[in-house]
Short mmCIF file of C-alpha atoms in Angstrom, two decimals:
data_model
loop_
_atom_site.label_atom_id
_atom_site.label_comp_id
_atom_site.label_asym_id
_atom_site.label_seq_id
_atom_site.Cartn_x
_atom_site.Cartn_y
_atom_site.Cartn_z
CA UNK B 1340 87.74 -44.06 14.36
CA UNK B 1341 89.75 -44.61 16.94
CA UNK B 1342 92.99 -47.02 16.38
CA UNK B 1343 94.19 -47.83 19.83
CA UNK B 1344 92.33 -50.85 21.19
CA UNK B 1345 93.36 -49.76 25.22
CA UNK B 1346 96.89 -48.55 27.07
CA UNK B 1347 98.77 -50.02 29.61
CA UNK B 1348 100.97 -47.65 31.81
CA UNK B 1349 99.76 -45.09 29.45
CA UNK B 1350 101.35 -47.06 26.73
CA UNK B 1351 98.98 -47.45 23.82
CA UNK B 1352 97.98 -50.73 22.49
CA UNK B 1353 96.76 -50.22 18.70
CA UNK B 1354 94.04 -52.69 17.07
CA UNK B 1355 96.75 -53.20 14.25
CA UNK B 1356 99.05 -54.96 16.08
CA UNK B 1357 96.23 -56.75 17.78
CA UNK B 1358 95.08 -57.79 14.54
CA UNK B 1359 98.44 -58.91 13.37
CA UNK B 1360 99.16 -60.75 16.03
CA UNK B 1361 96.09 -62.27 16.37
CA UNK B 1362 96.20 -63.41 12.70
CA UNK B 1363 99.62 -64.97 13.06
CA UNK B 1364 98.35 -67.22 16.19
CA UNK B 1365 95.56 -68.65 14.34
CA UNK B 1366 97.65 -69.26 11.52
CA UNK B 1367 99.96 -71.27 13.65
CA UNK B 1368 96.65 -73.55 15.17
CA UNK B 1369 95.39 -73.63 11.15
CA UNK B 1370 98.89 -75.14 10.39
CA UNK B 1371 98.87 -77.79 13.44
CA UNK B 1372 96.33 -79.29 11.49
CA UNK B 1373 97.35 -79.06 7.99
CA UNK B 1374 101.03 -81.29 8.59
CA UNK B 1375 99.31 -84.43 8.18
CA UNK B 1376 98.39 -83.82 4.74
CA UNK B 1377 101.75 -82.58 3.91
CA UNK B 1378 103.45 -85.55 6.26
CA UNK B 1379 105.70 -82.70 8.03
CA UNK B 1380 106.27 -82.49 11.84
CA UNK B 1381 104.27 -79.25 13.36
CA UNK B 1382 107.43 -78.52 15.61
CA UNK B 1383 109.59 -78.15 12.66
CA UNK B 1384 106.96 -76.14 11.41
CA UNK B 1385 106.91 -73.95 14.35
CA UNK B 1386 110.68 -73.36 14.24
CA UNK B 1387 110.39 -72.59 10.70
CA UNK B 1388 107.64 -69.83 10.83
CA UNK B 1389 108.52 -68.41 13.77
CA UNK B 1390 111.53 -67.14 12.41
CA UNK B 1391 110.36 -66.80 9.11
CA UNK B 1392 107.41 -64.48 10.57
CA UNK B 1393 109.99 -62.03 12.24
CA UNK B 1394 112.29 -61.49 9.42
CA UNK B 1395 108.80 -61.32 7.41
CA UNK B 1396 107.81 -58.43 9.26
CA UNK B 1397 110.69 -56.48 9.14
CA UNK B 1398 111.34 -56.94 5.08
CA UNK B 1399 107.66 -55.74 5.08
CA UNK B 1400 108.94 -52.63 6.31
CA UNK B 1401 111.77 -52.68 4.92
CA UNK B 1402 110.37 -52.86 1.49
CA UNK B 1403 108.05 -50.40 2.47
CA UNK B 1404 109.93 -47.92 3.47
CA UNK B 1405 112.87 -48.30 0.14
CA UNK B 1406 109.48 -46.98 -2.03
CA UNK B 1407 108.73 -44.44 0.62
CA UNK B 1408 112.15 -43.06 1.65
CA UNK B 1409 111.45 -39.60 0.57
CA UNK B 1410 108.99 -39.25 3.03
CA UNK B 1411 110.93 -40.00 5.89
CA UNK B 1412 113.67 -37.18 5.59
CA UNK B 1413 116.44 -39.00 7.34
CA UNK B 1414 114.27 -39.60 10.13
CA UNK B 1415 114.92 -43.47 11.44
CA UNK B 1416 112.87 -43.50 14.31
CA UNK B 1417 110.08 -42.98 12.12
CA UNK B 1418 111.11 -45.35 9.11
CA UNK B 1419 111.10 -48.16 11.65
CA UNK B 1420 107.66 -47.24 13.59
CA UNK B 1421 105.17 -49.53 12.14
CA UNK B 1422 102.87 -48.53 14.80
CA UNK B 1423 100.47 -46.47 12.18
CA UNK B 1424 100.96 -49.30 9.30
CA UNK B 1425 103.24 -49.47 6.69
CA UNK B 1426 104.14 -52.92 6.07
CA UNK B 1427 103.95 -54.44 2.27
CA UNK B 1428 102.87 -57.93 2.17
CA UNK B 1429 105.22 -58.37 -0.81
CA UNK B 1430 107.93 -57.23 0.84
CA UNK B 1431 107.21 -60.01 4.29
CA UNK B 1432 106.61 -62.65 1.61
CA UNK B 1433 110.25 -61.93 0.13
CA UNK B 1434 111.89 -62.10 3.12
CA UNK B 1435 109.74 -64.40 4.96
CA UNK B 1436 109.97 -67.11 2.12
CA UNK B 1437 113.55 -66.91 1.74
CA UNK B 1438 114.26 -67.15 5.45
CA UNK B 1439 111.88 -70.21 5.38
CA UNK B 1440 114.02 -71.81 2.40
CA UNK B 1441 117.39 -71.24 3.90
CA UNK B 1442 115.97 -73.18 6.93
CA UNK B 1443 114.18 -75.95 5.35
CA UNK B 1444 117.30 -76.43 3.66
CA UNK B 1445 119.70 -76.06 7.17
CA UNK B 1446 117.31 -78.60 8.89
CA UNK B 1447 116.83 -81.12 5.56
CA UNK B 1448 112.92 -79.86 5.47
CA UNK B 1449 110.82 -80.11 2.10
CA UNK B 1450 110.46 -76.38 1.19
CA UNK B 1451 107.19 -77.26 -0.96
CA UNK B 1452 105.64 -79.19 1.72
CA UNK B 1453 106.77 -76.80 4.56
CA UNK B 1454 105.18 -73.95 2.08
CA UNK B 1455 102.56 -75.88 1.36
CA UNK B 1456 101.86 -76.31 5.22
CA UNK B 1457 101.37 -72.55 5.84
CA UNK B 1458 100.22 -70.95 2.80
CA UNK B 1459 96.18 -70.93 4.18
CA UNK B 1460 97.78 -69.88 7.70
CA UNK B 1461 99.52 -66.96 5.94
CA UNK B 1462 96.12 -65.58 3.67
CA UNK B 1463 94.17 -66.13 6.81
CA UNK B 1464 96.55 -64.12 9.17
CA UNK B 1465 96.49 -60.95 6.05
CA UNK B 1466 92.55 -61.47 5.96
CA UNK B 1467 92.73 -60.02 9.83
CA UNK B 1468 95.44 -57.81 8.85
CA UNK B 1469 93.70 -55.70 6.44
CA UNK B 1470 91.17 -54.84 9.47
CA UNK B 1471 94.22 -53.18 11.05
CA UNK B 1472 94.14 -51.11 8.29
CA UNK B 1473 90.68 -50.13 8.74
CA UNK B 1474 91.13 -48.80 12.10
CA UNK B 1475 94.11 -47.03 11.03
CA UNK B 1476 91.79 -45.56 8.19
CA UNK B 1477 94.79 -46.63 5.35
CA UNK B 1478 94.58 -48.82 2.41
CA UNK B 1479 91.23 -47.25 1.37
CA UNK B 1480 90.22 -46.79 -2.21
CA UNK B 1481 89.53 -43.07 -3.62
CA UNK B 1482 86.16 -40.94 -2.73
CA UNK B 1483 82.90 -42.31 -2.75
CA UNK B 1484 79.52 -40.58 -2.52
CA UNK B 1485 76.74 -41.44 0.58
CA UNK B 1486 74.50 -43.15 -1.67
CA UNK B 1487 77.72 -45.36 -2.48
CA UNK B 1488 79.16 -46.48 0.67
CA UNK B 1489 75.38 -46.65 2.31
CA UNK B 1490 75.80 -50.14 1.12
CA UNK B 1491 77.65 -51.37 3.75
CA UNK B 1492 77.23 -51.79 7.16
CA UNK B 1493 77.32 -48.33 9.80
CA UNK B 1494 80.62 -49.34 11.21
CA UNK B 1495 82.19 -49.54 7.67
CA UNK B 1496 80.74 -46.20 6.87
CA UNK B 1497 81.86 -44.40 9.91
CA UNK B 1498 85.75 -46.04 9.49
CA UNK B 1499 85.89 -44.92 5.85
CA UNK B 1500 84.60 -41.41 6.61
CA UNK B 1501 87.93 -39.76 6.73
CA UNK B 1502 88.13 -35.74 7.04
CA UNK B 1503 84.50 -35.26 5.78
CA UNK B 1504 84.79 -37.63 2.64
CA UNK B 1505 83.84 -41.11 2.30
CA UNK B 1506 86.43 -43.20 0.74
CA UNK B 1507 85.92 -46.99 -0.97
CA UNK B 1508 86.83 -49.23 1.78
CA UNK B 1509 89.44 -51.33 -0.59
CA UNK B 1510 91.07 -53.23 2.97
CA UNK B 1511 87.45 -54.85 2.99
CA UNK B 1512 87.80 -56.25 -0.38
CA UNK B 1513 90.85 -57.55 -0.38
CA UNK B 1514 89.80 -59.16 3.17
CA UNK B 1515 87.05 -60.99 1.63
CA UNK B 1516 89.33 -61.96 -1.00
CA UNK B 1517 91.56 -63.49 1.33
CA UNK B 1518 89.36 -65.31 2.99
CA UNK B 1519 87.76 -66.95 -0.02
CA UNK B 1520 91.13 -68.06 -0.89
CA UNK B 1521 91.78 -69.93 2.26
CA UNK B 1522 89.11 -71.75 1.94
CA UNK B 1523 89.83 -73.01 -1.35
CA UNK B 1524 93.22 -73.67 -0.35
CA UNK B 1525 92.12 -75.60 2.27
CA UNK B 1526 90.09 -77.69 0.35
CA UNK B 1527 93.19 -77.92 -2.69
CA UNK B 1528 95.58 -78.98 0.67
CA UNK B 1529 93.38 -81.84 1.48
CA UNK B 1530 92.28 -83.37 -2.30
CA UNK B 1531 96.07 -82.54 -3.90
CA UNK B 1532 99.02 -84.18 -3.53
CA UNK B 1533 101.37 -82.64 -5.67
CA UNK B 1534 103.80 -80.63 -3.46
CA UNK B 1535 104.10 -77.38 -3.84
CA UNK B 1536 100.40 -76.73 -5.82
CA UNK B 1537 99.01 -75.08 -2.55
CA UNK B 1538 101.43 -72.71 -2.29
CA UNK B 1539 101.23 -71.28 -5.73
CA UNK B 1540 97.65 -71.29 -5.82
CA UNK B 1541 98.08 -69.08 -2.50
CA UNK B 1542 100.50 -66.89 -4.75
CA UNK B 1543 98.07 -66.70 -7.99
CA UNK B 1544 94.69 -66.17 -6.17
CA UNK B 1545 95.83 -63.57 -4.03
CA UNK B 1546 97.83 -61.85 -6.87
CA UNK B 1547 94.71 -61.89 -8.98
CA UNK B 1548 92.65 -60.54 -6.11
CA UNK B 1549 95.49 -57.79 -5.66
CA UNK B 1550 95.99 -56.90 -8.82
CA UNK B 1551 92.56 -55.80 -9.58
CA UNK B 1552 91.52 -54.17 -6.00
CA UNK B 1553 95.13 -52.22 -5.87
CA UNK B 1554 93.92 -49.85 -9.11
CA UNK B 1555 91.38 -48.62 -6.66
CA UNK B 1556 93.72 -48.01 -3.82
CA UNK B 1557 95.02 -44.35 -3.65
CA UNK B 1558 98.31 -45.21 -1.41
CA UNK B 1559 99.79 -47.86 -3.84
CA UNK B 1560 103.64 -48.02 -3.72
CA UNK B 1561 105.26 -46.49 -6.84
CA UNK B 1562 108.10 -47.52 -9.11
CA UNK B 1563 107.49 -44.41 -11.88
CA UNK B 1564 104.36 -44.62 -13.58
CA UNK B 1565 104.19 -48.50 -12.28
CA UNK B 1566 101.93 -49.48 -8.94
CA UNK B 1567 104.53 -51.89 -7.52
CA UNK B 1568 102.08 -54.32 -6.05
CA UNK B 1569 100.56 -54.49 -9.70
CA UNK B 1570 103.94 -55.63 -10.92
CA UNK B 1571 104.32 -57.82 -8.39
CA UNK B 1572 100.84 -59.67 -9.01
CA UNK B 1573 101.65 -60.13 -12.37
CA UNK B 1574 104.73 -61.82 -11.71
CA UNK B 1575 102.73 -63.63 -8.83
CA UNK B 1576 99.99 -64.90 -11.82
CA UNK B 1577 102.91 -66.06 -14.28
CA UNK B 1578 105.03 -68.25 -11.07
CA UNK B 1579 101.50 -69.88 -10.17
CA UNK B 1580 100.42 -70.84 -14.12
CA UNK B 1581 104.03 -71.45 -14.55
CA UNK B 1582 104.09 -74.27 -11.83
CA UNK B 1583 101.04 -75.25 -12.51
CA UNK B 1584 101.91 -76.47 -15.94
CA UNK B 1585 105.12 -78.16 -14.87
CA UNK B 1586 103.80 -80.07 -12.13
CA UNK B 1587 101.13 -81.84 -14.06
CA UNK B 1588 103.35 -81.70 -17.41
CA UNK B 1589 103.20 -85.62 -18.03
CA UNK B 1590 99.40 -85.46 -17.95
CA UNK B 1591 99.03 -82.48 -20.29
CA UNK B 1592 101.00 -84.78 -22.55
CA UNK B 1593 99.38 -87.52 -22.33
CA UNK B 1594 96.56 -85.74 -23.22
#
């Protein structure tokens, strides 16, 4: 498996940034058309995410690397090389979501309904993501035999045949995953009104999704005995019931 898509001036261009890249720009043309049924302006939008993206991408990292620091040994240029991977999607959420708060509130924007606005651009951009980390051949699950992975399509097989073992091609799930939840999501952004619902259904289907597919993942981030992203799905699952329950809190009591 080869990870670099093609060089330029013998400068190599890898499919994961490709991938990343591409993912953000069709989240931005996904959120052009979502404003209207969150009544926000898509240049606000823009100015929002653009800056909410970058900061994103370096708390993924950052984040990344706080679990990983042993493995560095002092060395910066390598802790900030994300060329091979190595950015945790709880970690850009963090950082991207509070840099998008701090501006709604600068420009006098709706957080919920600017959050609301993105949250299928964001699953849909780490639905392409997670094929970065197939051509990086990281993210995978643990060993699988032939008979297993013969399942799946050649191309799959070949990627997750790593050093003469198949492994459980785990970045595949939790693409599918993804993608499932955008569409619901943007079918939820078009029947719901309630600000803010979108959003945490982004945060409680993808931290289901997570939860579950992370136990198979061999790389997972550690806090002791804990697999961080676990932790942080759980916490993901109680913020989305929790919201849930509040925003349609007059109607449950009416009931």
């Amino acid at each position: 498996m080869n990870s670099v898509a093609f060089s330029i001036f013998g400068f190599s261009i890898k499919w994961y940034g490709i991938l990343i890249a591409t993912g953000a720009l069709l989240g931005f043309f996904i959120a052009s058309f979502n404003c209207k049924f969150r009544d926000i302006d898509y240049d606000t939008i823009i100015d929002i995410a653009l800056l909410s993206l970058v900061i994103g991408v370096i708390g993924a990292r950052v984040y990344y690397v706080i679990f990983q620091f042993n493995t560095y040994n002092g060395n910066v240029l390598d802790m900030i090389n994300i060329r091979k991977g190595g950015l945790a999607i709880h970690g850009g959420l963090i950082f991207g979501i509070t840099t998008a708060f701090i501006m709604c509130r600068h420009k006098k924007v709706d957080f919920l309904k600017a959050v609301d606005t993105v949250a299928p651009s964001i699953i849909i951009a780490q639905a392409m993501g997670r094929w970065g980390n197939f051509f990086n051949q990281e993210a995978h699950g643990g060993p699988v035999s032939q008979a297993f992975i013969s399942h799946f399509p050649k191309f799959i097989q070949t990627g997750m045949y790593i050093d003469g073992t198949y492994y459980q091609p785990t970045f595949l799930y939790e693409s599918l995953w993804d993608f499932v939840t955008f569409l619901i999501l943007m079918f939820v952004i078009r029947k719901c009104n309630k600000k803010g619902i979108v959003f945490f259904l982004y945060i409680g289907l993808y931290s289901v999704g997570r939860f579950f597919i992370e136990g198979l993942r061999t790389d997972s981030l550690m806090l002791g005995p804990i697999r961080v992203a676990q932790l942080m799905s759980c916490i993901g699952v109680v913020a989305c019931i929790g919201f849930i329950l509040f925003s349609y809190r007059k109607e449950i009591v009416k009931k």
